[in-house]
Coordinates of C-alpha atoms in Angstrom, one line a residue:
Chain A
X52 CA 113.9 105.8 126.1
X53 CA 117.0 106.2 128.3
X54 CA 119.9 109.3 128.2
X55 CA 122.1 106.0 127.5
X56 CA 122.9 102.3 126.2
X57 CA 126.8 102.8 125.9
X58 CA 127.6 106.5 126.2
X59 CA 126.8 109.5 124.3
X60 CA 129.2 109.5 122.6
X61 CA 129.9 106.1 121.4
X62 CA 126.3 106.0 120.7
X63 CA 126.3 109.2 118.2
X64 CA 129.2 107.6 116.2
X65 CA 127.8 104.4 115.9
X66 CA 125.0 105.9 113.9
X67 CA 126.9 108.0 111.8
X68 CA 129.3 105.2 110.7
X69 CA 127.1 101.8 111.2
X70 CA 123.5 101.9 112.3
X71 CA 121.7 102.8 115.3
X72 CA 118.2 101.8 116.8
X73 CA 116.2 104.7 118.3
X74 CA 112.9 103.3 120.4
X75 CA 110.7 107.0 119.9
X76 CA 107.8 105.6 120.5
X77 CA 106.9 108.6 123.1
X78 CA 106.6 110.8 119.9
X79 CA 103.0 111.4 119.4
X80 CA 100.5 110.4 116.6
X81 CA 97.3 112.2 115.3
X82 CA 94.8 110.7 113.0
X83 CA 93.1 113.3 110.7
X84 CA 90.6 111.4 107.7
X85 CA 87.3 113.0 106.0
X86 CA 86.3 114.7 103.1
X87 CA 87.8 118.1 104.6
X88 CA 91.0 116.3 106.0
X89 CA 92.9 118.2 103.3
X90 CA 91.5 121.5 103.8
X91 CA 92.1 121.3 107.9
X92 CA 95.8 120.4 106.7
X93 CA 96.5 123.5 104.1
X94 CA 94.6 125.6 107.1
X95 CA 96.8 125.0 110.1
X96 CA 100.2 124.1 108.3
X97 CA 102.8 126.1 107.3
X98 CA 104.1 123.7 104.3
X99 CA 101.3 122.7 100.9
X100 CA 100.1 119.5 101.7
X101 CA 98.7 119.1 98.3
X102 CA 102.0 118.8 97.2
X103 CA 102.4 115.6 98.4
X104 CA 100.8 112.2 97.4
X105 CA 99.7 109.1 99.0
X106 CA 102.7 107.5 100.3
X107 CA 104.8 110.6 101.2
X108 CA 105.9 112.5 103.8
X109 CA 106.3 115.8 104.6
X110 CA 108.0 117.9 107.6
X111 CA 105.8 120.4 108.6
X112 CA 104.9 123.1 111.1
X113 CA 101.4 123.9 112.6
X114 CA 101.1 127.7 113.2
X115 CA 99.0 130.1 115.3
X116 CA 97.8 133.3 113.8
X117 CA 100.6 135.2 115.0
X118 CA 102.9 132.6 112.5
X119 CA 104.2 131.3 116.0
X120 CA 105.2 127.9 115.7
X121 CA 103.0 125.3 117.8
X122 CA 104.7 122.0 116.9
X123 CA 106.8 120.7 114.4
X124 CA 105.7 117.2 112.6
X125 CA 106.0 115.2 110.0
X126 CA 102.7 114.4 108.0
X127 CA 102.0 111.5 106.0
X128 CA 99.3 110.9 103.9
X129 CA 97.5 107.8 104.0
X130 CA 95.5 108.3 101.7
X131 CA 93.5 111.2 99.7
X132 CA 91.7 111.7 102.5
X133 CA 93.6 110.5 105.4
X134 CA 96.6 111.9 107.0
X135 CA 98.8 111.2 110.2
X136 CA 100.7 113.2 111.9
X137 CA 103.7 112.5 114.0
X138 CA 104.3 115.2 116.5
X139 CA 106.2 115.9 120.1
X140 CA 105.5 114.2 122.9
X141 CA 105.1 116.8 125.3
X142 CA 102.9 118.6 123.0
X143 CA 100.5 115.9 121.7
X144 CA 97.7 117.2 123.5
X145 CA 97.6 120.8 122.4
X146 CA 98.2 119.9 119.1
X147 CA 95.0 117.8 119.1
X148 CA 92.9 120.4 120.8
X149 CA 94.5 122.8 118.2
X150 CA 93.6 120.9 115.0
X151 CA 89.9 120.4 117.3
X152 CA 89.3 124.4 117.5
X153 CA 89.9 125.1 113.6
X154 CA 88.4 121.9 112.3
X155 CA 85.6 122.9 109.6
X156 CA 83.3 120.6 107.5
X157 CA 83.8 117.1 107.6
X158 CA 87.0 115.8 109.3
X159 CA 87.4 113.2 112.5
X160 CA 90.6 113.8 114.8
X161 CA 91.7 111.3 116.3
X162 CA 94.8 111.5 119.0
X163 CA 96.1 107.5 118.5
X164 CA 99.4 107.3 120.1
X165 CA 98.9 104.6 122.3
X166 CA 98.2 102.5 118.9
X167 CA 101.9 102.8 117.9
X168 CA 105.2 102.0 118.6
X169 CA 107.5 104.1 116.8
X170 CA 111.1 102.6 116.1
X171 CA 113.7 104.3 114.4
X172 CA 117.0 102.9 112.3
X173 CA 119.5 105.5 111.4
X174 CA 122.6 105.1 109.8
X175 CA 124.7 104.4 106.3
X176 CA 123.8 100.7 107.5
X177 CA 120.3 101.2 108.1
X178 CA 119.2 99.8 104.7
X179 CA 121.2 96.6 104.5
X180 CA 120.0 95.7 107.9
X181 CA 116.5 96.4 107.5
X182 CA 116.2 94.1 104.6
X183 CA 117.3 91.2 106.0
X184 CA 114.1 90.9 108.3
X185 CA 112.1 92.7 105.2
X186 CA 111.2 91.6 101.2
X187 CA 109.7 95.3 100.9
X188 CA 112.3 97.0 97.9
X189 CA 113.7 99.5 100.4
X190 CA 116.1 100.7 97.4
X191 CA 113.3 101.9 95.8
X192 CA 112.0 103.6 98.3
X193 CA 113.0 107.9 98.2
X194 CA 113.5 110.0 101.1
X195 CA 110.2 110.9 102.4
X196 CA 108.6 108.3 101.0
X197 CA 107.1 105.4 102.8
X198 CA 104.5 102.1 102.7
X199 CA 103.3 99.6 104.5
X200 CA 105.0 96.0 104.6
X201 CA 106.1 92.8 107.0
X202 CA 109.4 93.5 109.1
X203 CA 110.1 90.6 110.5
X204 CA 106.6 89.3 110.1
X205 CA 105.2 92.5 112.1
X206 CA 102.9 94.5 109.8
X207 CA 104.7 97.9 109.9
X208 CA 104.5 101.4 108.4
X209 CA 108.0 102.0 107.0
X210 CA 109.2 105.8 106.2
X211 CA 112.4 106.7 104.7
X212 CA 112.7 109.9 107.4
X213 CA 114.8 110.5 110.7
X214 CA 116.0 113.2 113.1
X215 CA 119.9 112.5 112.7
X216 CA 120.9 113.5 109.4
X217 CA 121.8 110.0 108.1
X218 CA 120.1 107.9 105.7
X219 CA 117.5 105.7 107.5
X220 CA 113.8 104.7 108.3
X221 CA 111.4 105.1 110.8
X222 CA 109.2 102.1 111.4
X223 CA 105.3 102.6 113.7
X224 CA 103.6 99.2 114.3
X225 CA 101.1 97.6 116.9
X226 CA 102.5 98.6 120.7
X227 CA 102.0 94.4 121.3
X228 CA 104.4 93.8 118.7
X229 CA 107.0 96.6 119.3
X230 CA 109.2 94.3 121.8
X231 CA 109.6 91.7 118.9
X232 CA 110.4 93.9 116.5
X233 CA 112.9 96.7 118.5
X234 CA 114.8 92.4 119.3
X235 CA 114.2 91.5 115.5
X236 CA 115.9 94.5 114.1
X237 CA 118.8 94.0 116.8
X238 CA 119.6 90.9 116.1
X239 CA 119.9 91.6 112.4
X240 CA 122.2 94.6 112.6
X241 CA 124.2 92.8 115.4
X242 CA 127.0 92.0 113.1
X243 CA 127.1 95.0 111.5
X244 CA 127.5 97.0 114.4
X245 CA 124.4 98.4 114.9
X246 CA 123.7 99.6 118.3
X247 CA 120.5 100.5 120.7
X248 CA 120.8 104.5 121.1
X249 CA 119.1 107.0 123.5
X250 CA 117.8 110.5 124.4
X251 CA 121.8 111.7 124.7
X252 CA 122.7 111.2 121.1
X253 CA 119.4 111.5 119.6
X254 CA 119.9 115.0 120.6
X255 CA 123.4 115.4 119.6
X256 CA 122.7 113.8 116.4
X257 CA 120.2 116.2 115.4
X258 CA 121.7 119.3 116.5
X259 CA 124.9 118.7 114.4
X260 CA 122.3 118.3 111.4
X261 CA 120.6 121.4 113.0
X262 CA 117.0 120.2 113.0
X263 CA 115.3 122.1 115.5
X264 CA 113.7 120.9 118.9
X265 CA 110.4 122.3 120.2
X266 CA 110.9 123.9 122.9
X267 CA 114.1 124.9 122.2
X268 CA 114.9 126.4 119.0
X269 CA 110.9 126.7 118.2
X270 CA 107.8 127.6 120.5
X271 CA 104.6 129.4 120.0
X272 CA 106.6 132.5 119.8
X273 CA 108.9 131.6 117.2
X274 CA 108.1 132.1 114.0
X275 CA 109.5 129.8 110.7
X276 CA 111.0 132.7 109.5
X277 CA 113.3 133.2 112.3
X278 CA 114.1 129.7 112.8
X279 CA 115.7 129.4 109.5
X280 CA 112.5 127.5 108.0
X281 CA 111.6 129.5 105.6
X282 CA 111.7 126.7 102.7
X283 CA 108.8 125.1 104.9
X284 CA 106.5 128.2 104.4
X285 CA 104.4 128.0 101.2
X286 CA 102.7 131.4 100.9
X287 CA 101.7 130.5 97.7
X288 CA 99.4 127.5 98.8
X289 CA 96.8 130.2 99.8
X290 CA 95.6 131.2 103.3
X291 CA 96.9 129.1 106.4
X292 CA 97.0 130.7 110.3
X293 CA 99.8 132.9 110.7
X294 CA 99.9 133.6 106.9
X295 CA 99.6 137.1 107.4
X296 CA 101.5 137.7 110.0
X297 CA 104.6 135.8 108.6
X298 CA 103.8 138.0 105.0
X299 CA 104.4 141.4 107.5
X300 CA 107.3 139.7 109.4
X301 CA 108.9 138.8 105.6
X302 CA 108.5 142.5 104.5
X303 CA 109.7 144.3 107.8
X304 CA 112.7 141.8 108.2
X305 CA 112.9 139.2 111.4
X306 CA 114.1 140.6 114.2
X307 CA 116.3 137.7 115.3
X308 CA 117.7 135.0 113.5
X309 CA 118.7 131.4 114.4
X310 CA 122.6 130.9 113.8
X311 CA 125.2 128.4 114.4
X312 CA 128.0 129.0 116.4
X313 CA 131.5 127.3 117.5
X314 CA 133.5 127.8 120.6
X315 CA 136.8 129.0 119.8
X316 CA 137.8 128.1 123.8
X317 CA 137.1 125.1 126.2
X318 CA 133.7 125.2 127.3
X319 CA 129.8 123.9 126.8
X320 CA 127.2 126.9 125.7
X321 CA 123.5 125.4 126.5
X322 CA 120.4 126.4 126.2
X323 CA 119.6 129.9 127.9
X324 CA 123.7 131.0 128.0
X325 CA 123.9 134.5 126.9
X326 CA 125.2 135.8 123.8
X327 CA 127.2 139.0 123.6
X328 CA 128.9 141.3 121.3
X329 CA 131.1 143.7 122.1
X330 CA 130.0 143.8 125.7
X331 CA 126.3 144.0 124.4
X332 CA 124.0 141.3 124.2
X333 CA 122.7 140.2 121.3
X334 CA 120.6 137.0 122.0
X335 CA 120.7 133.6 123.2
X336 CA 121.8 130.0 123.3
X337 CA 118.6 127.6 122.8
X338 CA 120.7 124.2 122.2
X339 CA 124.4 123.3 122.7
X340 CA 126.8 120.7 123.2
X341 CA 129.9 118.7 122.2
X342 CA 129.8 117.7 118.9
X343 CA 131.1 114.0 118.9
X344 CA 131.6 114.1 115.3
X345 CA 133.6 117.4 115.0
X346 CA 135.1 117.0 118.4
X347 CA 134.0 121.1 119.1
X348 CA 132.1 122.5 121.2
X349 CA 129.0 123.9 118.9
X350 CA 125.4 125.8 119.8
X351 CA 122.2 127.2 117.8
X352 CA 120.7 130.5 119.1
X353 CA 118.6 133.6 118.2
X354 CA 120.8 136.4 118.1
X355 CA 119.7 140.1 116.6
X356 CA 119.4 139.9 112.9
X357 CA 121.8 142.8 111.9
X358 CA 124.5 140.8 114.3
X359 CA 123.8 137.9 112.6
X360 CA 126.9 137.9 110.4
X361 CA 128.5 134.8 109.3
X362 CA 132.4 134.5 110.3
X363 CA 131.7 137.6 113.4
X364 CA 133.4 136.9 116.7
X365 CA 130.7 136.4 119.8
X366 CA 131.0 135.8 123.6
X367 CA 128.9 133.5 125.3
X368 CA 128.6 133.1 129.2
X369 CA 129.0 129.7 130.1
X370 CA 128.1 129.8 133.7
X371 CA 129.6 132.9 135.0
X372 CA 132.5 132.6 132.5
X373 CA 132.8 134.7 128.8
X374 CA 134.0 132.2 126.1
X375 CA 135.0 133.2 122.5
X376 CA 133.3 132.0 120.2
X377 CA 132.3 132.1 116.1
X378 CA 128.6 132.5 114.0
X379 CA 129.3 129.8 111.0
X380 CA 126.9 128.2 108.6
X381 CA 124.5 125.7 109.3
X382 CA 124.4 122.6 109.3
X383 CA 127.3 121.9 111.3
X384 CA 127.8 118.3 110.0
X385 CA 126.8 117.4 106.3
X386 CA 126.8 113.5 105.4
Chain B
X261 CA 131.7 98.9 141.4
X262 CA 135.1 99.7 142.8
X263 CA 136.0 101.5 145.9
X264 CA 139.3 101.0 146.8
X265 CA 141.0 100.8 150.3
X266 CA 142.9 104.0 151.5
X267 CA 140.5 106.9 149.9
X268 CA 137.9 108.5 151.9
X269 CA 135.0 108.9 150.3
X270 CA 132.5 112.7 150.2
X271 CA 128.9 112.4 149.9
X272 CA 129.9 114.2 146.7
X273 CA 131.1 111.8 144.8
X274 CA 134.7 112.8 145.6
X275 CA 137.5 110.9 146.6
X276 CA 140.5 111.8 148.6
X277 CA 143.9 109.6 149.1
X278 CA 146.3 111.8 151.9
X279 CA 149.7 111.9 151.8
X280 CA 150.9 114.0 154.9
X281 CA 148.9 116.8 154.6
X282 CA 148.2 117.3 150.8
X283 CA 145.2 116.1 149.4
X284 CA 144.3 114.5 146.3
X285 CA 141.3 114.7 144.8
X286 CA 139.2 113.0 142.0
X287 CA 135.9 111.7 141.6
X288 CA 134.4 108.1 141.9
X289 CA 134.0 105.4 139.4
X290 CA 130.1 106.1 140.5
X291 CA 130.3 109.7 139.9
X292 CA 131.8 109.1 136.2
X293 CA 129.2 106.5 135.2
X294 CA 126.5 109.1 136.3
X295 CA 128.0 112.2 134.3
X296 CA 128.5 110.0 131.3
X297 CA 131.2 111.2 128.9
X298 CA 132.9 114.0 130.2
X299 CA 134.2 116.3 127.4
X300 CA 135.3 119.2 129.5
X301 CA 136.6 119.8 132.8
X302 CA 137.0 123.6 134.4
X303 CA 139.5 123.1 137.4
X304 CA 141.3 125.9 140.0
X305 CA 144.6 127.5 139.5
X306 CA 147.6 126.7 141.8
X307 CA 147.4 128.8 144.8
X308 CA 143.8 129.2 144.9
X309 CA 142.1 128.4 148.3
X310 CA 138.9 126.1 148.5
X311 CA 136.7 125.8 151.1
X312 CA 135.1 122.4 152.4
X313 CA 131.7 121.8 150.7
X314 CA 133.0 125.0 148.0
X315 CA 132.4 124.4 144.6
X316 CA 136.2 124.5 143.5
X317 CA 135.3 123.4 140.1
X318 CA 133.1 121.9 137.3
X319 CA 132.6 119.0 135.0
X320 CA 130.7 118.4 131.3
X321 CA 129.4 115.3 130.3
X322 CA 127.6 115.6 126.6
X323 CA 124.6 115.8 128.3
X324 CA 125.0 117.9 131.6
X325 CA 127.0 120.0 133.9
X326 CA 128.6 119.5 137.1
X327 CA 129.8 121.6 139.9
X328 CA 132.2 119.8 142.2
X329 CA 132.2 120.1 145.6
X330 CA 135.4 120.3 147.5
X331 CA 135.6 117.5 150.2
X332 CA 138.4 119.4 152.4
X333 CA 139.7 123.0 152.7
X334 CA 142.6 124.0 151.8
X335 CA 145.3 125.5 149.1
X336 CA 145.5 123.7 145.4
X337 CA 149.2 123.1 145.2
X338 CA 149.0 121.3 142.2
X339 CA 146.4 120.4 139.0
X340 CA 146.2 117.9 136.7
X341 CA 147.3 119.5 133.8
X342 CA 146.2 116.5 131.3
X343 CA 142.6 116.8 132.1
X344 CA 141.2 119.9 130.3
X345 CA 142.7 118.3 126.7
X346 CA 141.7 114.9 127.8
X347 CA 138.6 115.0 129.8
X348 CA 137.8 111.3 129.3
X349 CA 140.8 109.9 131.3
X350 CA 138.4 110.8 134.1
X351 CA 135.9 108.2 132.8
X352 CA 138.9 106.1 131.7
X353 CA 140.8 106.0 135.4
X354 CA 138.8 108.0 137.9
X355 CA 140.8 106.8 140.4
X356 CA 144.3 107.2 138.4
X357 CA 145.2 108.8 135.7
X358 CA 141.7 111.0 136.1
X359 CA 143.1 112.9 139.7
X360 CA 141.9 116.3 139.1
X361 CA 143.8 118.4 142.4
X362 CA 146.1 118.3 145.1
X363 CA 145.3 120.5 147.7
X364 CA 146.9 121.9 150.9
X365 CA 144.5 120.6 153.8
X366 CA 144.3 123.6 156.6
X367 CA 142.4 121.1 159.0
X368 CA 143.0 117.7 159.3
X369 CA 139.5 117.2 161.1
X370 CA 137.8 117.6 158.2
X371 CA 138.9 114.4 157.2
X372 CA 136.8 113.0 159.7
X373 CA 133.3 113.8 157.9
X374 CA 134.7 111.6 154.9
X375 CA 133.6 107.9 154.1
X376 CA 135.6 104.5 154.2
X377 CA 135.3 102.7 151.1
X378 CA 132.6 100.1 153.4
X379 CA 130.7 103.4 153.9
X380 CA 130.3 104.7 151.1
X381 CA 129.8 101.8 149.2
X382 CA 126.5 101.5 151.7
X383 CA 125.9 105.3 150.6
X384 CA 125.7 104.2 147.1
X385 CA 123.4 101.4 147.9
X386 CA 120.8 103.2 149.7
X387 CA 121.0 106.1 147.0
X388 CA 120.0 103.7 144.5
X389 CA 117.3 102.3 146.4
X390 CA 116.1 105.6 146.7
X391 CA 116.1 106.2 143.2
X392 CA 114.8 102.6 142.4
X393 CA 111.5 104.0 145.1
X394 CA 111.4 107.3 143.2
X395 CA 110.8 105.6 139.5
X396 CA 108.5 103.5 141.2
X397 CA 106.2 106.8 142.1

């Protein structure tokens, strides 16, 4: 996946107005099926995989006992039994030595991503071009939900999911078909302005929508409850790793908090830029940029919680230099 | 790729045209394809001094950050005011509209370590072979 096709920015507005077409297939792909499939699940997940059914997705975090955060994924259940998980590239292989260590009972794990190609189409368009080359009833099909059909004559798993706060669908097939699918879905958005899009605005994208990155706004010391991902913590699914730990966390109060934040003067904050208030500091930057859609400069950081006050002034130091700037409400872009 | 006649060219990406003994200063058509969209620009104040190979300056794209290197030394006598509330004109006419100083030059001989546009156009060449050798790895 290149930084570019056309430019960042062009790129990034393209998918929020038309369509865009993401090639992701470096994001990883973990196949866990057996009797105890379920069980591993509930165990090293944050979210209650029971909850969902065959045919649905679910964003989800795997934990460490501490209730740090050691990937975020989606999971989709195959069937009853069998689940796949889609999770970071850079991270694939401690993911699948970390499902390996607290496997119990009867459950294979299987690391497969060399057995997809993962394309994504993002966009208010995304829809109307993707059934062009498809007869599957993509009206039908919810958020989160997903099955299996021809795109284009390429047997494909269709989801209803994304990373840029649009509506849109993320397709895996066969690596030997992914060529001829990445040109079919092309061609059929071409009038329709659908563009090819890259690492650039796949980042920006998400960041306006707020969706955390590993390794920036979540690591294995980062806890859900700091990152603002509280709704993806079931404590009432029973015991998972880091369940008691996130329980003492909840009752003592996090520490730091993940907040949004505007520049209120020219500059860029990024990731590591200090955060200060009233000459002290209070955290730091973990992701920022120009927003192309709010044509401001914004940022997500972890800042001490009893700072953390919607509407207060902040400094950030932007390479040497102190820049204004504001804690607002996430996300920074709604649909 | 364009490099016109009568700049020198830095191994920075910067471009000078000299009139007398002011300098102007901008960046290349190759520097703003690298940066990508540039959506802030942090420049010197009139008066200010800048030394040869000095960062005098930086540049944003969406995606990274940029010092820029001062091909010459010398005292900023004037800055293109346009630039920090339209940062893309340097994408849009790097050569033009996208100057970004004029400075003051205190040596003329400095000019000598720049590039003629045959010269740097090689520069570029064997940069991207480079590259082309270092994906290759």
């Amino acid at each position: 996946m290149p930084v570019q096709y056309r430019g960042v920015i062009e790129e990034h507005l393209a998918v929020r107005s038309h369509a865009g077409l993401f090639d992701v297939s470096h994001m990883g792909e973990i196949e866990i099926r057996g009797p105890d499939a379920l069980a591993l699940c509930q165990k090293v997940t944050a979210n209650d995989v029971s909850r969902i059914k065959v045919s649905q997705a679910q964003y989800n975090l795997l934990l460490n006992e501490d209730g740090g955060t050691v990937d975020d994924l989606l999971v989709y259940r195959l069937e009853a039994d069998h689940f796949l998980l889609c999770v970071n590239a850079a991270t694939t292989e401690k993911d699948t030595r970390w499902l390996m260590d607290h496997a119990e009972g009867k459950v294979e794990i299987r690391e497969c991503s060399d057995d997809y190609v993962q394309l994504a189409l993002q966009g208010p368009l995304a829809q109307q071009i993707l059934q062009r080359v498809t007869s599957m009833h993509l009206e039908e099909m919810k958020p989160f939900r997903f099955s299996f059909g021809d795109v284009s004559s390429i047997r494909c798993l269709v989801s209803r999911t994304g990373y840029t706060g649009e509506d849109g669908f993320e397709l895996y097939c066969d690596p030997a078909q992914g060529e001829k699918l990445w040109n079919a879905l092309l061609e059929a958005g071409s009038d329709l302005g659908l563009q090819p899009i890259g690492l650039g605005a796949r980042d920006t994208l998400r960041l306006e929508r707020a969706f955390p990155l590993y390794g920036h706004e979540l690591d294995d010391h980062t806890t859900p409850l700091e990152a603002g991902l509280e709704w993806v913590t079931k404590f009432s699914k029973g015991p998972f790793l880091g369940r008691e730990a996130l329980l003492r966390q909840r009752q003592e109060g996090v520490r730091r908090k993940l907040v949004g934040l505007e520049l209120l003067e020219p500059g860029i904050a990024r990731g590591g830029y200090p955060i200060y208030m009233q000459g002290h500091k209070i955290g730091e930057v973990t992701s920022g940029t120009m927003s192309p859609s709010l044509r401001k400069p914004v940022a997500l950081g972890y800042v001490s919680r009893k700072e953390a006050v919607e509407g207060d002034t902040v400094e950030i130091e932007c390479r040497g230099r102190k820049v204004r700037g504001r804690i607002i409400s996430l996300p920074f872009y709604h649909r | 790729m364009d490099f016109p006649e009568g700049l020198k060219y830095s191994k920075e990406h910067e471009w000078v045209l000299v009139e007398d003994d002011v300098a102007i200063i901008g960046i290349t058509e190759f520097a703003q394809g690298e940066l990508g969209d540039i959506v802030f620009v942090e420049l010197p104040e009139v008066g200010e001094k800048i030394s040869k190979d000095d960062p005098f300056g930086s540049l944003e794209s969406v995606k990274a950050v940029s010092d820029i290197f001062a091909p010459i030394s010398g005292t900023v006598v004037e800055i293109n005011d346009a630039l920090p509330d339209s940062p893309e004109t340097i994408n849009e006419d790097p050569y033009g509209d996208g100057w970004m100083i004029k400075v003051q030059m205190t040596d003329m001989n400095e000019l000598k370590d720049l590039m003629s546009p045959e010269d740097y156009a090689e520069f570029i060449k064997q940069q991207n072979e480079e590259e082309d050798e270092d994906e290759g790895d």
